[in-house]
């Protein structure tokens, strides 16, 4: 690792496992102190960070709850210092046909996958603006360019993430804060393994790189976007998806 994030404090939501854990480990390896925020216990992720010689702390919070996000922001600042890197990774991935979907299902999808990003950005960007430097990386999905049954609400929410990212880029650029998004393919995680197993047979065959994507396939992209190497990049969506959307 280059140590290019030394002196920075990163927040990674949904980092108790899966992609978020991989992100937290990589940012720590690059020198950042890392706050793990998750509705589940993130102590295992922090243990891995500390075993590698970096600094981390875990905070239990539902990032779809405004009060819990505000409280977590204060706790993170007290424990590690004011964060200047925010990776919005928390999300849900239910497969539901449109006719079986309730308005509560729809709203929960947007609360976790979109509104949580609004809340964390409101909580953490003031310190970034004061410092004159910040990085926001939001997780979208290549599903926005695909035809997948049972994911109408998911696709709509991930499209909203792209719009949110562009809006953040516009408002925050003058303060030295960039905002970008990463759209992976189907990544093998405990969350996606709870979905239809056939997807792991079908999706890799649609990619140029014909194997199942793993969390570590994404960490180089997030480390780059969180660094000074990406200082002139903002409002963009990077599809790190094995070339699935190459024809779109």
CSV table of C-alpha atoms in Angstrom, one decimal:
chain,number,residue,atom,x,y,z
A,1,UNK,CA,0.0,0.0,0.0
A,2,UNK,CA,1.1,3.6,-0.6
A,3,UNK,CA,0.1,5.2,2.6
A,4,UNK,CA,-1.7,7.9,0.6
A,5,UNK,CA,-4.5,8.2,3.1
A,6,UNK,CA,-2.3,8.7,6.2
A,7,UNK,CA,-3.7,11.5,8.4
A,8,UNK,CA,-7.3,11.0,7.1
A,9,UNK,CA,-10.3,9.6,8.9
A,10,UNK,CA,-12.7,7.4,6.9
A,11,UNK,CA,-16.3,6.3,7.7
A,12,UNK,CA,-17.6,3.2,6.0
A,13,UNK,CA,-21.2,2.3,6.5
A,14,UNK,CA,-22.4,-1.3,6.3
A,15,UNK,CA,-18.8,-2.4,7.0
A,16,UNK,CA,-19.5,-5.3,9.5
A,17,UNK,CA,-19.1,-7.7,6.6
A,18,UNK,CA,-19.0,-8.1,2.8
A,19,UNK,CA,-18.0,-5.1,0.5
A,20,UNK,CA,-17.9,-2.7,3.4
A,21,UNK,CA,-15.5,-4.8,5.4
A,22,UNK,CA,-13.2,-5.0,2.4
A,23,UNK,CA,-13.4,-1.3,1.9
A,24,UNK,CA,-12.6,-0.6,5.5
A,25,UNK,CA,-9.6,-2.9,5.5
A,26,UNK,CA,-8.2,-1.3,2.3
A,27,UNK,CA,-8.6,2.3,3.5
A,28,UNK,CA,-6.9,1.3,6.7
A,29,UNK,CA,-4.1,-0.3,4.8
A,30,UNK,CA,-3.7,3.0,2.9
A,31,UNK,CA,-3.2,4.8,6.2
A,32,UNK,CA,-6.6,6.0,7.2
A,33,UNK,CA,-8.2,5.6,10.6
A,34,UNK,CA,-11.5,3.9,9.9
A,35,UNK,CA,-14.9,4.1,11.6
A,36,UNK,CA,-17.1,1.1,10.9
A,37,UNK,CA,-20.8,2.0,11.1
A,38,UNK,CA,-23.3,-0.8,10.8
A,39,UNK,CA,-26.6,-2.0,12.2
A,40,UNK,CA,-24.7,-5.1,13.2
A,41,UNK,CA,-21.6,-5.4,15.4
A,42,UNK,CA,-18.5,-4.4,13.4
A,43,UNK,CA,-15.9,-5.4,16.0
A,44,UNK,CA,-14.6,-8.2,13.8
A,45,UNK,CA,-13.8,-5.8,11.0
A,46,UNK,CA,-12.1,-3.5,13.5
A,47,UNK,CA,-10.1,-6.4,14.9
A,48,UNK,CA,-8.8,-7.1,11.3
A,49,UNK,CA,-7.9,-3.5,10.9
A,50,UNK,CA,-6.0,-3.3,14.1
A,51,UNK,CA,-4.3,-6.7,13.5
A,52,UNK,CA,-2.8,-5.0,10.4
A,53,UNK,CA,-1.5,-2.2,12.5
A,54,UNK,CA,-4.1,0.5,11.7
A,55,UNK,CA,-6.6,2.3,13.8
A,56,UNK,CA,-10.3,1.6,13.8
A,57,UNK,CA,-13.5,1.8,15.8
A,58,UNK,CA,-16.9,0.3,15.5
A,59,UNK,CA,-20.3,2.0,16.0
A,60,UNK,CA,-23.7,0.4,15.9
A,61,UNK,CA,-26.2,2.6,14.2
A,62,UNK,CA,-29.1,2.3,11.7
A,63,UNK,CA,-28.0,4.8,9.1
A,64,UNK,CA,-31.7,5.2,8.0
A,65,UNK,CA,-32.5,6.8,11.3
A,66,UNK,CA,-31.7,10.5,11.6
A,67,UNK,CA,-31.1,10.5,15.3
A,68,UNK,CA,-28.8,7.5,15.2
A,69,UNK,CA,-26.7,9.0,12.4
A,70,UNK,CA,-26.3,12.3,14.3
A,71,UNK,CA,-25.3,10.4,17.4
A,72,UNK,CA,-22.8,8.2,15.5
A,73,UNK,CA,-21.2,11.3,13.9
A,74,UNK,CA,-20.5,12.7,17.3
A,75,UNK,CA,-19.1,9.4,18.6
A,76,UNK,CA,-16.8,9.0,15.5
A,77,UNK,CA,-15.4,12.5,15.9
A,78,UNK,CA,-14.7,11.9,19.6
A,79,UNK,CA,-13.0,8.6,19.0
A,80,UNK,CA,-11.0,9.2,15.8
A,81,UNK,CA,-11.3,12.8,14.9
A,82,UNK,CA,-13.5,14.5,12.3
A,83,UNK,CA,-13.9,12.2,9.2
A,84,UNK,CA,-13.0,13.6,5.8
A,85,UNK,CA,-13.7,10.4,3.8
A,86,UNK,CA,-17.2,9.0,3.7
A,87,UNK,CA,-18.1,5.7,1.9
A,88,UNK,CA,-21.8,5.1,1.8
A,89,UNK,CA,-21.9,1.3,1.4
A,90,UNK,CA,-24.9,0.2,3.5
A,91,UNK,CA,-27.8,-1.2,1.5
A,92,UNK,CA,-30.4,-3.9,1.1
A,93,UNK,CA,-31.0,-6.2,-1.8
A,94,UNK,CA,-34.4,-7.9,-1.6
A,95,UNK,CA,-35.9,-9.6,-4.7
A,96,UNK,CA,-39.6,-8.8,-4.9
A,97,UNK,CA,-42.0,-8.9,-7.8
A,98,UNK,CA,-43.9,-5.6,-8.3
A,99,UNK,CA,-47.3,-7.1,-7.5
A,100,UNK,CA,-46.0,-8.5,-4.2
A,101,UNK,CA,-44.3,-5.2,-3.2
A,102,UNK,CA,-46.0,-3.0,-0.5
A,103,UNK,CA,-45.5,0.7,-0.2
A,104,UNK,CA,-43.7,-0.1,3.1
A,105,UNK,CA,-41.2,-2.3,1.1
A,106,UNK,CA,-40.7,0.5,-1.4
A,107,UNK,CA,-40.1,3.1,1.3
A,108,UNK,CA,-37.7,0.8,3.2
A,109,UNK,CA,-35.6,0.3,0.0
A,110,UNK,CA,-35.3,4.1,-0.4
A,111,UNK,CA,-34.7,4.7,3.3
A,112,UNK,CA,-31.8,2.3,3.5
A,113,UNK,CA,-30.3,2.7,0.0
A,114,UNK,CA,-30.8,6.4,-0.6
A,115,UNK,CA,-32.0,8.4,2.4
A,116,UNK,CA,-29.2,7.0,4.6
A,117,UNK,CA,-26.7,8.7,2.2
A,118,UNK,CA,-28.5,12.0,2.5
A,119,UNK,CA,-28.3,11.7,6.3
A,120,UNK,CA,-24.7,10.7,6.5
A,121,UNK,CA,-23.7,13.4,4.0
A,122,UNK,CA,-25.5,16.0,6.1
A,123,UNK,CA,-23.8,14.7,9.2
A,124,UNK,CA,-20.2,14.5,7.9
A,125,UNK,CA,-19.8,17.1,5.2
A,126,UNK,CA,-19.7,20.2,7.5
A,127,UNK,CA,-16.3,19.1,8.8
A,128,UNK,CA,-15.1,18.3,5.3
A,129,UNK,CA,-16.1,21.8,4.1
A,130,UNK,CA,-14.3,23.4,7.1
A,131,UNK,CA,-11.2,21.5,6.3
A,132,UNK,CA,-11.4,22.3,2.6
A,133,UNK,CA,-10.9,18.6,1.7
A,134,UNK,CA,-13.3,15.7,1.5
A,135,UNK,CA,-14.2,12.5,-0.4
A,136,UNK,CA,-17.6,10.9,-0.7
A,137,UNK,CA,-18.0,7.6,-2.4
A,138,UNK,CA,-21.6,6.2,-2.8
A,139,UNK,CA,-22.5,2.7,-3.8
A,140,UNK,CA,-24.8,2.3,-6.8
A,141,UNK,CA,-25.1,-0.8,-9.0
A,142,UNK,CA,-24.8,-1.8,-12.6
A,143,UNK,CA,-28.4,-3.0,-12.2
A,144,UNK,CA,-29.4,0.4,-13.4
A,145,UNK,CA,-28.4,-0.6,-16.9
A,146,UNK,CA,-29.8,-4.1,-16.8
A,147,UNK,CA,-33.2,-5.9,-17.1
A,148,UNK,CA,-33.6,-7.9,-13.9
A,149,UNK,CA,-37.0,-9.1,-12.7
A,150,UNK,CA,-37.9,-8.5,-9.1
A,151,UNK,CA,-35.7,-5.5,-8.6
A,152,UNK,CA,-37.8,-2.5,-9.7
A,153,UNK,CA,-37.5,-0.8,-6.3
A,154,UNK,CA,-33.7,-1.6,-6.1
A,155,UNK,CA,-33.0,-0.3,-9.6
A,156,UNK,CA,-35.0,2.9,-8.9
A,157,UNK,CA,-33.1,3.5,-5.7
A,158,UNK,CA,-29.7,2.9,-7.2
A,159,UNK,CA,-30.6,5.4,-10.0
A,160,UNK,CA,-31.4,7.9,-7.3
A,161,UNK,CA,-27.9,7.3,-5.8
A,162,UNK,CA,-26.4,8.5,-9.1
A,163,UNK,CA,-28.5,11.6,-9.1
A,164,UNK,CA,-27.6,12.3,-5.5
A,165,UNK,CA,-24.0,11.9,-6.2
A,166,UNK,CA,-24.2,14.4,-9.1
A,167,UNK,CA,-26.0,16.9,-6.9
A,168,UNK,CA,-23.4,16.5,-4.1
A,169,UNK,CA,-20.6,17.0,-6.6
A,170,UNK,CA,-22.2,20.3,-7.7
A,171,UNK,CA,-22.8,21.7,-4.2
A,172,UNK,CA,-19.5,20.6,-2.6
A,173,UNK,CA,-16.9,21.2,-5.2
A,174,UNK,CA,-16.1,24.7,-4.2
A,175,UNK,CA,-15.2,23.4,-0.7
A,176,UNK,CA,-12.7,20.8,-2.0
A,177,UNK,CA,-15.1,17.9,-1.5
A,178,UNK,CA,-15.6,15.4,-4.3
A,179,UNK,CA,-18.5,12.9,-4.7
A,180,UNK,CA,-18.4,9.8,-6.9
A,181,UNK,CA,-20.2,6.5,-7.1
A,182,UNK,CA,-19.2,2.9,-7.7
A,183,UNK,CA,-21.4,0.5,-9.5
A,184,UNK,CA,-20.4,-3.2,-9.1
A,185,UNK,CA,-21.8,-6.3,-10.7
A,186,UNK,CA,-23.2,-9.1,-8.6
A,187,UNK,CA,-20.6,-9.4,-5.8
A,188,UNK,CA,-20.6,-12.6,-3.7
A,189,UNK,CA,-21.3,-11.5,-0.1
A,190,UNK,CA,-23.5,-12.9,2.7
A,191,UNK,CA,-26.2,-10.5,1.5
A,192,UNK,CA,-26.3,-11.4,-2.2
A,193,UNK,CA,-26.0,-15.1,-1.3
A,194,UNK,CA,-29.4,-14.8,0.3
A,195,UNK,CA,-30.9,-14.0,-3.1
A,196,UNK,CA,-31.7,-16.3,-6.1
A,197,UNK,CA,-28.7,-18.7,-6.5
A,198,UNK,CA,-29.1,-18.8,-10.3
A,199,UNK,CA,-27.9,-15.2,-10.5
A,200,UNK,CA,-24.4,-16.5,-9.8
A,201,UNK,CA,-24.6,-18.7,-12.8
A,202,UNK,CA,-26.1,-16.2,-15.2
A,203,UNK,CA,-24.5,-12.8,-14.3
A,204,UNK,CA,-20.8,-13.8,-14.7
A,205,UNK,CA,-21.5,-15.1,-18.2
A,206,UNK,CA,-22.8,-11.6,-19.2
A,207,UNK,CA,-19.6,-10.0,-18.1
A,208,UNK,CA,-16.4,-9.7,-20.2
A,209,UNK,CA,-14.5,-11.1,-17.2
A,210,UNK,CA,-16.5,-14.3,-16.7
A,211,UNK,CA,-16.1,-15.0,-13.0
A,212,UNK,CA,-18.1,-14.0,-9.9
A,213,UNK,CA,-17.0,-10.7,-8.5
A,214,UNK,CA,-15.6,-10.6,-5.0
A,215,UNK,CA,-15.4,-7.7,-2.6
A,216,UNK,CA,-11.6,-7.3,-3.1
A,217,UNK,CA,-12.3,-6.6,-6.8
A,218,UNK,CA,-13.7,-3.2,-5.7
A,219,UNK,CA,-11.1,-2.0,-3.1
A,220,UNK,CA,-8.7,-0.4,-5.6
A,221,UNK,CA,-11.4,1.8,-7.0
A,222,UNK,CA,-12.5,3.1,-3.6
A,223,UNK,CA,-9.0,3.7,-2.5
A,224,UNK,CA,-8.3,5.7,-5.6
A,225,UNK,CA,-11.5,7.8,-5.3
A,226,UNK,CA,-10.7,8.5,-1.7
A,227,UNK,CA,-7.2,9.9,-2.5
A,228,UNK,CA,-5.6,13.0,-3.9
A,229,UNK,CA,-5.1,11.0,-7.1
A,230,UNK,CA,-8.8,11.6,-7.9
A,231,UNK,CA,-8.8,15.3,-6.9
A,232,UNK,CA,-10.2,16.4,-10.3
A,233,UNK,CA,-12.8,13.7,-10.6
A,234,UNK,CA,-16.3,14.4,-9.2
A,235,UNK,CA,-19.9,13.6,-10.1
A,236,UNK,CA,-18.9,10.4,-11.9
A,237,UNK,CA,-20.1,6.8,-11.7
A,238,UNK,CA,-17.5,4.1,-12.1
A,239,UNK,CA,-18.8,0.7,-13.2
A,240,UNK,CA,-16.3,-1.8,-11.7
A,241,UNK,CA,-18.3,-4.7,-12.9
A,242,UNK,CA,-16.1,-7.0,-15.0
A,243,UNK,CA,-17.2,-5.2,-18.2
A,244,UNK,CA,-20.9,-6.2,-17.9
A,245,UNK,CA,-22.1,-2.7,-19.0
A,246,UNK,CA,-19.5,-2.4,-21.8
A,247,UNK,CA,-22.2,-2.3,-24.5
A,248,UNK,CA,-24.4,0.4,-22.9
